[in-house]
Coordinates of C-alpha atoms and ligand atoms in Angstrom, one line a residue:
M1257 CA 6.3 9.1 -13.8
S1258 CA 4.6 12.5 -14.6
I1259 CA 0.5 12.8 -14.4
Q1260 CA -0.9 13.8 -17.9
A1261 CA -3.4 16.9 -17.7
N1262 CA -7.1 15.4 -16.9
A1263 CA -5.8 11.9 -16.3
E1264 CA -8.7 9.8 -15.1
H1265 CA -8.5 6.3 -13.3
V1266 CA -6.3 3.7 -14.8
A1267 CA -8.9 1.2 -16.8
S1268 CA -9.0 -1.2 -14.0
Y1269 CA -11.3 -3.9 -12.6
Y1270 CA -11.8 -1.2 -9.8
A1271 CA -12.3 1.7 -12.0
A1272 CA -15.1 -0.4 -13.6
T1273 CA -16.9 -1.3 -10.2
A1274 CA -16.2 1.9 -8.6
N1275 CA -18.8 3.3 -6.7
P1276 CA -20.6 6.7 -8.0
A1277 CA -18.1 9.8 -6.9
P1278 CA -18.6 13.7 -7.7
E1279 CA -16.0 15.0 -10.1
R1280 CA -14.5 18.0 -7.9
P1281 CA -13.7 21.2 -9.7
A1282 CA -10.0 22.1 -10.2
L1283 CA -8.7 25.0 -8.0
V1284 CA -9.1 28.2 -9.7
G1285 CA -8.0 31.3 -7.7
D1286 CA -5.8 32.1 -4.8
I1287 CA -7.2 30.6 -1.5
E1288 CA -5.9 29.8 2.0
C1289 CA -6.6 27.2 4.8
E1290 CA -5.1 25.9 7.8
V1291 CA -3.7 22.7 6.4
C1292 CA -3.1 21.9 2.8
V1293 CA -2.7 18.2 1.8
V1294 CA -1.2 17.4 -1.5
G1295 CA -2.4 13.8 -3.0
A1296 CA -6.0 12.2 -2.7
G1297 CA -4.4 8.7 -1.6
F1298 CA -5.0 6.6 1.5
T1299 CA -2.2 8.5 3.2
G1300 CA -3.6 12.1 2.1
I1301 CA -7.3 11.3 2.4
S1302 CA -6.4 9.4 6.0
A1303 CA -4.8 12.5 7.2
A1304 CA -7.2 14.7 6.0
L1305 CA -10.2 12.8 7.1
H1306 CA -8.5 12.8 10.9
L1307 CA -7.9 16.6 10.7
A1308 CA -11.6 17.1 9.5
E1309 CA -12.6 14.9 12.7
Q1310 CA -10.4 17.5 14.9
G1311 CA -12.0 20.3 13.6
L1312 CA -9.6 21.6 11.1
E1313 CA -10.0 23.5 7.8
V1314 CA -8.6 21.2 5.4
V1315 CA -8.2 21.3 1.5
V1316 CA -7.1 18.4 -0.5
L1317 CA -5.4 19.0 -3.7
E1318 CA -5.1 16.2 -6.2
A1319 CA -3.2 16.0 -9.5
A1320 CA -5.9 13.6 -11.1
R1321 CA -8.8 11.9 -9.3
V1322 CA -9.3 10.8 -5.7
G1323 CA -7.5 7.4 -5.4
F1324 CA -5.8 7.7 -8.8
G1325 CA -2.5 6.5 -7.6
A1326 CA -1.5 3.1 -5.7
S1327 CA -4.5 3.6 -3.4
G1328 CA -7.1 2.8 -6.1
R1329 CA -5.2 0.3 -8.0
N1330 CA -3.9 -1.9 -5.4
G1331 CA -4.3 -5.6 -4.2
G1332 CA -6.7 -4.9 -2.1
Q1333 CA -4.7 -7.0 0.9
I1334 CA -5.2 -5.8 4.5
V1335 CA -1.6 -6.9 5.7
N1336 CA -0.7 -6.2 9.4
S1337 CA 2.5 -4.6 10.1
Y1338 CA 5.3 -3.0 8.1
S1339 CA 7.5 -4.4 4.7
R1340 CA 10.3 -4.9 6.9
D1341 CA 9.2 -7.2 10.3
M1342 CA 10.3 -5.9 14.0
D1343 CA 13.2 -8.4 14.6
V1344 CA 15.3 -6.6 11.8
I1345 CA 13.8 -3.3 13.4
E1346 CA 15.3 -4.5 17.0
A1347 CA 18.2 -5.5 15.8
R1348 CA 19.0 -2.3 14.0
Y1349 CA 17.4 0.2 15.5
G1350 CA 17.0 -1.0 19.3
A1351 CA 14.3 -2.5 21.6
D1352 CA 12.8 1.2 22.1
T1353 CA 12.0 1.8 18.5
A1354 CA 11.1 -2.0 18.0
R1355 CA 8.5 -1.2 20.7
A1356 CA 7.3 1.8 19.8
L1357 CA 6.7 0.7 15.9
G1358 CA 5.4 -3.0 17.3
D1359 CA 2.5 -1.2 19.6
M1360 CA 1.2 0.4 16.1
A1361 CA 1.8 -2.6 13.8
F1362 CA -1.8 -3.7 13.8
E1363 CA -3.4 0.0 14.2
G1364 CA -3.9 0.7 10.4
N1365 CA -6.2 -2.0 10.2
R1366 CA -8.1 -1.2 13.1
I1367 CA -8.5 2.2 11.7
I1368 CA -9.8 0.9 8.1
R1369 CA -12.3 -1.3 9.9
D1370 CA -13.2 1.5 11.9
R1371 CA -13.6 4.0 8.9
I1372 CA -15.6 1.1 6.9
A1373 CA -18.1 0.8 10.1
G1374 CA -18.1 4.4 11.2
Y1375 CA -19.0 6.1 8.1
E1376 CA -20.5 3.0 6.2
I1377 CA -18.3 2.6 3.1
A1378 CA -19.3 -0.2 0.9
C1379 CA -16.1 -1.8 -0.1
D1380 CA -16.4 -5.4 -0.4
L1381 CA -14.3 -6.4 3.0
K1382 CA -13.7 -9.7 3.6
Q1383 CA -11.9 -11.4 6.3
G1384 CA -8.5 -13.2 6.5
N1385 CA -4.9 -12.9 4.7
L1386 CA -2.3 -15.4 4.3
F1387 CA 1.4 -15.9 3.5
A1388 CA 2.3 -18.8 1.9
A1389 CA 6.1 -20.6 1.7
C1390 CA 7.5 -21.8 -1.2
N1391 CA 10.1 -23.6 0.3
R1392 CA 11.1 -24.8 3.7
K1393 CA 13.5 -21.7 4.6
Q1394 CA 10.1 -19.5 4.0
L1395 CA 8.3 -21.9 6.3
D1396 CA 10.8 -21.3 8.9
G1397 CA 10.5 -17.9 8.4
L1398 CA 6.5 -17.9 9.0
R1399 CA 7.2 -19.7 12.3
E1400 CA 9.5 -17.1 13.3
H1401 CA 7.0 -14.3 12.2
K1402 CA 4.3 -16.0 14.3
A1403 CA 6.3 -15.8 17.4
L1404 CA 7.2 -12.5 16.8
W1405 CA 3.9 -10.9 16.0
E1406 CA 2.2 -12.8 18.8
R1407 CA 5.0 -11.1 21.3
Y1408 CA 3.3 -7.9 19.6
G1409 CA -0.2 -8.6 20.6
N1410 CA -1.8 -10.6 17.3
R1411 CA -3.3 -13.5 18.5
Q1412 CA -5.1 -14.1 15.2
L1413 CA -2.4 -16.3 13.5
E1414 CA -2.4 -20.0 12.7
L1415 CA 0.6 -21.7 10.9
L1416 CA -0.2 -24.2 8.5
E1417 CA 2.7 -26.7 8.2
G1418 CA 3.1 -29.5 5.2
E1419 CA -0.1 -30.1 3.4
A1420 CA -2.4 -28.4 5.8
Y1421 CA -2.2 -25.3 3.6
R1422 CA -4.6 -26.9 1.2
R1423 CA -7.5 -26.5 3.2
E1424 CA -7.0 -22.8 1.9
I1425 CA -5.2 -22.9 -1.3
D1426 CA -5.6 -25.3 -4.2
S1427 CA -1.6 -25.1 -5.3
E1428 CA 1.1 -27.4 -5.9
R1429 CA 3.6 -24.5 -5.3
Y1430 CA 3.7 -24.2 -1.5
V1431 CA 5.1 -26.3 1.8
G1432 CA 3.0 -24.4 4.6
A1433 CA 1.1 -21.0 5.2
L1434 CA 0.3 -18.8 7.9
V1435 CA -3.0 -17.7 8.2
D1436 CA -3.7 -14.2 9.9
H1437 CA -7.6 -14.1 10.7
S1438 CA -7.2 -10.3 12.0
G1439 CA -6.2 -9.5 8.2
G1440 CA -8.4 -9.3 5.3
H1441 CA -9.2 -7.8 1.8
L1442 CA -11.2 -5.0 -0.1
H1443 CA -12.0 -2.8 -2.8
P1444 CA -9.6 -0.3 -2.2
L1445 CA -10.4 2.5 -4.9
N1446 CA -14.1 2.4 -3.1
L1447 CA -12.6 2.5 0.5
V1448 CA -10.1 5.9 -1.0
L1449 CA -13.8 7.1 -2.3
G1450 CA -16.0 6.5 0.8
E1451 CA -13.5 7.9 3.1
A1452 CA -13.0 11.0 0.9
A1453 CA -17.0 11.6 0.8
A1454 CA -16.5 11.2 4.7
F1455 CA -13.8 14.1 4.6
E1456 CA -16.4 16.3 2.5
S1457 CA -19.2 15.2 4.8
L1458 CA -17.0 17.3 7.5
G1459 CA -16.8 20.0 5.2
G1460 CA -13.3 19.4 3.7
T1461 CA -12.8 20.2 0.3
I1462 CA -11.0 18.4 -2.8
H1463 CA -9.9 20.0 -5.7
E1464 CA -9.1 17.0 -8.6
Q1465 CA -7.1 17.9 -11.7
T1466 CA -5.0 20.2 -9.6
P1467 CA -1.3 19.3 -9.7
V1468 CA 0.7 21.3 -7.3
L1469 CA 3.5 22.6 -9.3
E1470 CA 5.6 24.3 -6.9
V1471 CA 6.2 24.3 -3.0
R1472 CA 7.5 27.8 -1.5
H1473 CA 8.5 27.6 2.2
G1474 CA 7.8 30.0 4.7
E1475 CA 5.9 30.9 7.9
S1476 CA 3.0 30.0 6.1
V1477 CA 3.5 27.4 3.0
T1478 CA 2.4 28.5 -0.8
L1479 CA 1.5 25.7 -3.2
R1480 CA 1.1 26.8 -6.8
T1481 CA -1.0 25.5 -9.1
S1482 CA -1.9 26.3 -12.7
G1483 CA -5.0 27.8 -11.9
G1484 CA -4.1 29.4 -8.6
S1485 CA -2.5 28.7 -5.4
V1486 CA -3.0 28.0 -1.6
T1487 CA -1.5 29.3 1.3
A1488 CA -1.7 27.2 4.3
R1489 CA 0.0 27.3 7.8
R1490 CA 0.7 23.6 7.5
V1491 CA 0.8 21.5 4.6
V1492 CA 0.8 17.6 4.3
M1493 CA 2.8 16.0 1.0
A1494 CA 1.1 12.5 0.1
G1495 CA 2.3 12.0 -3.3
N1496 CA 4.5 8.7 -2.6
A1497 CA 5.4 7.2 -5.8
Y1498 CA 3.7 9.7 -8.1
L1499 CA 5.2 12.8 -6.5
Q1500 CA 7.6 14.2 -9.0
G1501 CA 9.8 17.4 -9.6
I1502 CA 8.7 19.2 -6.9
L1503 CA 10.5 18.1 -3.6
P1504 CA 13.8 17.0 -4.2
E1505 CA 14.7 16.3 -0.7
L1506 CA 11.6 13.5 -0.4
E1507 CA 12.3 12.3 -4.3
G1508 CA 16.0 11.3 -3.4
K1509 CA 15.9 8.8 -0.6
S1510 CA 13.3 6.3 -2.3
M1511 CA 12.3 4.4 -5.5
P1512 CA 9.2 4.3 -7.3
C1513 CA 8.7 0.8 -8.1
G1514 CA 6.1 -0.5 -10.7
T1515 CA 4.0 -3.7 -10.2
Q1516 CA 1.1 -5.3 -12.4
I1517 CA -2.2 -6.8 -11.8
I1518 CA -4.6 -9.1 -14.0
T1519 CA -8.2 -9.9 -13.2
T1520 CA -9.7 -12.6 -14.8
E1521 CA -13.3 -13.1 -15.8
P1522 CA -15.9 -13.9 -13.2
L1523 CA -15.2 -17.8 -12.3
P1524 CA -18.0 -20.3 -11.1
E1525 CA -18.7 -20.5 -7.7
A1526 CA -17.8 -24.0 -7.1
Q1527 CA -14.3 -23.5 -8.8
R1528 CA -13.7 -20.4 -6.3
R1529 CA -14.4 -23.0 -3.4
E1530 CA -12.0 -25.3 -4.7
L1531 CA -9.2 -22.9 -5.5
I1532 CA -9.1 -20.4 -2.0
P1533 CA -12.1 -22.5 -0.1
H1534 CA -12.3 -19.4 2.7
D1535 CA -11.8 -16.5 0.1
M1536 CA -8.8 -15.2 2.0
A1537 CA -6.4 -13.1 0.1
V1538 CA -2.9 -14.7 -0.5
E1539 CA 0.7 -13.4 -1.0
D1540 CA 3.8 -15.5 -1.1
C1541 CA 7.1 -15.0 0.6
N1542 CA 9.0 -14.6 -2.4
Y1543 CA 11.5 -11.6 -2.5
L1544 CA 9.5 -10.9 -5.9
L1545 CA 6.2 -11.7 -4.7
D1546 CA 2.8 -12.8 -6.2
Y1547 CA -0.4 -11.8 -4.4
Y1548 CA -3.6 -12.8 -5.1
R1549 CA -7.5 -12.9 -3.9
F1550 CA -11.2 -13.3 -5.4
T1551 CA -13.2 -10.0 -6.4
A1552 CA -16.8 -9.4 -4.9
D1553 CA -17.8 -10.5 -8.0
G1554 CA -15.6 -13.7 -8.0
R1555 CA -12.9 -12.8 -10.1
L1556 CA -9.4 -13.9 -9.6
L1557 CA -7.4 -10.8 -9.2
Y1558 CA -3.6 -11.7 -9.5
G1559 CA -0.7 -9.4 -9.1
G1560 CA 3.1 -9.8 -9.4
G1561 CA 6.5 -8.7 -10.5
V1562 CA 8.2 -5.4 -9.9
N1563 CA 9.9 -2.9 -12.2
Y1564 CA 12.3 -0.7 -10.7
G1565 CA 11.9 2.4 -11.8
G1566 CA 8.2 1.9 -12.6
Q1567 CA 8.0 1.7 -16.4
D1568 CA 5.3 -0.3 -17.5
P1569 CA 5.7 -3.5 -19.5
A1570 CA 4.1 -3.8 -22.5
D1571 CA 1.7 -6.7 -22.5
I1572 CA 1.1 -6.6 -19.1
A1573 CA -0.9 -10.1 -19.2
A1574 CA 1.8 -11.6 -20.8
V1575 CA 3.8 -10.9 -17.8
I1576 CA 1.3 -11.9 -15.3
R1577 CA -0.8 -14.6 -16.5
P1578 CA 2.1 -17.0 -16.6
K1579 CA 2.4 -16.4 -12.8
M1580 CA -1.4 -16.9 -12.2
L1581 CA -0.9 -20.4 -14.0
K1582 CA 2.2 -21.4 -12.2
T1583 CA 0.1 -21.2 -9.2
F1584 CA -3.2 -22.3 -10.6
P1585 CA -3.3 -23.9 -13.9
Q1586 CA -6.4 -25.0 -13.6
L1587 CA -7.5 -21.6 -15.4
A1588 CA -5.4 -22.2 -18.2
D1589 CA -9.1 -21.3 -20.1
A1590 CA -9.9 -18.4 -18.0
R1591 CA -10.3 -14.9 -20.0
I1592 CA -8.4 -12.1 -18.6
D1593 CA -10.8 -9.1 -18.6
Y1594 CA -8.5 -6.5 -17.1
A1595 CA -4.7 -5.7 -16.5
W1596 CA -3.4 -2.7 -15.1
S1597 CA 0.1 -1.1 -13.4
G1598 CA 1.0 0.9 -10.7
N1599 CA 3.8 2.4 -8.7
F1600 CA 4.3 2.0 -5.3
L1601 CA 7.4 3.9 -3.1
M1602 CA 10.6 1.8 -2.2
T1603 CA 13.0 2.5 0.5
L1604 CA 16.3 1.0 1.1
N1605 CA 15.5 -0.2 4.4
R1606 CA 11.8 -0.9 3.6
L1607 CA 10.7 1.1 6.3
P1608 CA 8.2 4.1 5.8
Q1609 CA 9.5 7.7 5.8
F1610 CA 7.7 9.9 8.0
G1611 CA 9.1 13.3 8.6
R1612 CA 8.9 17.0 8.1
L1613 CA 10.9 19.9 6.3
N1614 CA 11.1 23.6 7.7
D1615 CA 8.9 22.6 10.7
N1616 CA 5.3 22.7 8.9
V1617 CA 5.9 20.4 5.6
Y1618 CA 4.7 16.8 6.8
Y1619 CA 5.0 14.0 4.8
A1620 CA 4.7 10.2 5.2
Q1621 CA 5.7 8.4 1.8
G1622 CA 7.4 4.8 1.0
Y1623 CA 5.6 2.1 2.5
S1624 CA 7.7 -0.5 0.0
G1625 CA 4.7 -2.4 -1.1
H1626 CA 2.7 -2.9 2.1
G1627 CA 0.8 0.6 2.6
V1628 CA -2.8 -0.2 2.8
T1629 CA -2.5 -0.3 6.3
C1630 CA 0.4 1.7 7.2
S1631 CA -0.9 4.9 5.3
H1632 CA -4.0 5.0 7.2
L1633 CA -1.7 4.8 10.4
A1634 CA 0.3 7.6 9.0
G1635 CA -2.9 10.0 8.6
K1636 CA -3.6 9.7 12.3
L1637 CA -0.4 10.0 13.4
I1638 CA -0.1 13.4 11.2
A1639 CA -3.3 14.5 12.9
E1640 CA -1.5 13.7 16.5
V1641 CA 1.6 15.3 15.8
M1642 CA -0.5 18.5 14.0
R1643 CA -2.2 18.6 17.6
G1644 CA 1.1 18.6 19.8
E1645 CA 0.7 14.7 20.5
G1646 CA 4.0 14.0 18.2
E1647 CA 5.5 11.1 20.2
R1648 CA 4.3 8.7 18.0
F1649 CA 4.8 10.0 14.6
E1650 CA 8.6 10.7 15.8
A1651 CA 9.1 7.3 16.5
F1652 CA 8.8 6.9 13.1
A1653 CA 10.6 10.4 12.0
D1654 CA 13.6 9.0 14.0
L1655 CA 14.4 6.1 11.6
P1656 CA 17.0 7.0 9.3
H1657 CA 16.1 7.8 5.4
L1658 CA 18.9 6.1 3.4
P1659 CA 20.0 7.0 -0.2
F1660 CA 20.0 4.0 -2.5
P1661 CA 23.4 3.2 -4.1
G1662 CA 24.4 4.4 -7.0
G1663 CA 21.8 7.7 -6.6
R1664 CA 19.1 8.6 -8.8
L1665 CA 21.4 7.5 -12.1
L1666 CA 22.4 4.0 -10.7
R1667 CA 19.8 3.0 -8.5
V1668 CA 17.4 1.3 -10.7
P1669 CA 20.2 -1.2 -12.2
L1670 CA 21.8 -1.6 -9.0
S1671 CA 18.3 -2.5 -7.5
A1672 CA 17.4 -5.0 -10.4
L1673 CA 20.5 -6.6 -9.6
G1674 CA 19.9 -7.1 -6.0
A1675 CA 16.5 -8.6 -6.9
W1676 CA 17.8 -10.9 -9.4
Y1677 CA 20.1 -12.0 -6.6
Y1678 CA 17.1 -12.6 -4.0
A1679 CA 14.6 -14.0 -6.6
T1680 CA 17.5 -16.5 -7.3
R1681 CA 17.9 -17.6 -3.7
D1682 CA 14.0 -17.6 -3.5
R1683 CA 13.9 -20.1 -6.5
L1684 CA 16.7 -22.1 -5.3
G1685 CA 15.1 -22.3 -1.5
W1686 CA 18.4 -20.6 -0.1
Ligands
LIG6 C1 -0.5 -2.7 -8.0 C2 -0.3 -2.3 -6.8 C3 -0.7 -3.3 -5.8 C4 -0.3 -3.4 -4.4 N1 -0.8 -4.0 -3.3 C5 -0.9 -4.0 -2.3 C6 -1.9 -4.6 -1.2 O1 -2.3 -5.5 -1.7 N2 -1.5 -4.4 0.1 C7 -0.8 -3.1 0.6 O2 -0.6 -3.1 1.8 N3 -0.2 -2.5 -0.6 C8 -0.4 -2.7 -1.7 N4 0.4 -1.7 -2.6 C9 0.8 -0.6 -2.1 C10 -0.3 0.4 -1.5 O3 -1.1 0.6 -2.6 C11 0.4 2.1 -1.3 O4 1.6 2.0 -0.6 C12 -0.6 2.9 -0.7 O5 -1.7 3.0 -1.6 C13 0.0 4.3 -0.9 O6 -0.7 5.4 -0.7 P1 -0.4 7.0 -0.9 O7 -1.8 7.5 -0.6 O8 0.7 7.1 -0.2 O9 -0.2 7.0 -2.3 P2 -1.1 7.2 -3.9 O10 -1.8 6.1 -3.3 O11 -0.1 6.4 -4.7 O12 -1.6 8.4 -3.7 C14 -0.8 9.6 -4.5 C15 -1.7 11.0 -5.0 O13 -0.9 12.1 -4.8 C16 -1.1 12.3 -6.2 N5 0.0 13.6 -6.5 C17 1.1 13.1 -6.8 N6 1.8 14.3 -7.3 C18 1.0 15.2 -6.8 C19 1.2 16.7 -7.1 N7 2.4 17.3 -7.3 N8 0.4 17.4 -6.8 C20 -1.0 16.9 -6.4 N9 -1.4 15.6 -6.2 C21 -0.2 14.8 -6.5 C22 -1.2 11.4 -7.0 O14 -1.9 11.7 -8.2 C23 -1.9 10.4 -5.9 O15 -3.6 10.3 -6.2 C24 0.2 -1.9 -4.1 C25 0.6 -0.8 -4.6 C26 0.4 -1.7 -5.8 C27 1.0 -0.1 -7.1

């Protein structure tokens, strides 16, 4: 998906309730700096902020606005760990890799909370998220999931078997749930706007409306934009699913996917207390999962569906509202006030891709649907590797970056076929 010139935030609930933020001028002229970051989402701003805290001179170039991509549009769920769980990592990549990644699985969550507290970011943080099982097989999976996460140090999990889940969700759809009391949810656009302001307070510079058009590799790297260029000793590429056409090495082994969200009108407090009594964020365990939560002003924010290739459906509410009503038929009369779409980046093994090109261009991308916490971890690890402490970054960088079957041409239909198979298994409870 190419970003239009002068693109603004998508018309979402988040954009409508964003904290005031300055418009940062586009880059004009040729400048030099120590580190240039491309992309002002969680990955780019997290890296920029960690680097600025280390005293480095950092310039961020953003094609549209801070938080324009997935970071300013997502479900806002603080979900621990990765899109692939540690048992699979252990089985495929060995105990050492699993231990290294497992030790970092809950760190992104902590970084977010430290940022919010340390820089006093107003972003509607609430406590707790849960995973809801739609069938017995998924509930068995949650039981294993709990044991696994406990092994890696998360002691704040609670399995709700049978009808006990109704303590948390007033829906017929489930057979149980796993609560993570250490998870949570927040207003993601306000988080990234707050982190960007924190970065600027340390002397960092952000240029919005400045797409990078070309990367010229060398001892220093030159990033060409329409109004000028930045020459930097080191570069961080953080364009994720919105990066297009400038680094085929990063774009070939992943696939942009669209997912859509709707938001109801504010609901009466009594109804909210019935539907999700403890105000947690919820996602189900289906391959094509639904995710939802209440916003600070009492709207149900409901997301679901995946479009391989990242094309938006013509009528988002027509796709997502039936899913919401399947979970909560009680909301048949609720007005839908906002509907929007965003792209995340899927990898074949569902593990993030961290690495570097030509020694001085670092990247982190491909969180495969769960990126709120891992993108924050990524920023920290990039800052670590740049100060010569690369062990934790390398633990991720050593993971294989696999090409999608079918290449760029056939990856979309083949993935859709695979998803159809897994969605059918979920429906039948296999
Ligand atoms: C609808 C939706 C719901 C989601 N829900 C959740 C959730 O609840 N919990 C969770 O953990 N994860 C969720 N995710 C995933 C999560 O939002 C992402 O993994 C994460 O935000 C990725 O952050 P990022 O900074 O890497 O990428 P992005 O936020 O997409 O940022 C990339 C930025 O790079 C810029 N850019 C691209 N190319 C260029 C260029 N050439 N020059 C300059 N700038 C460029 C873009 O404009 C963009 O601002 C969701 C994703 C979507 C789309």
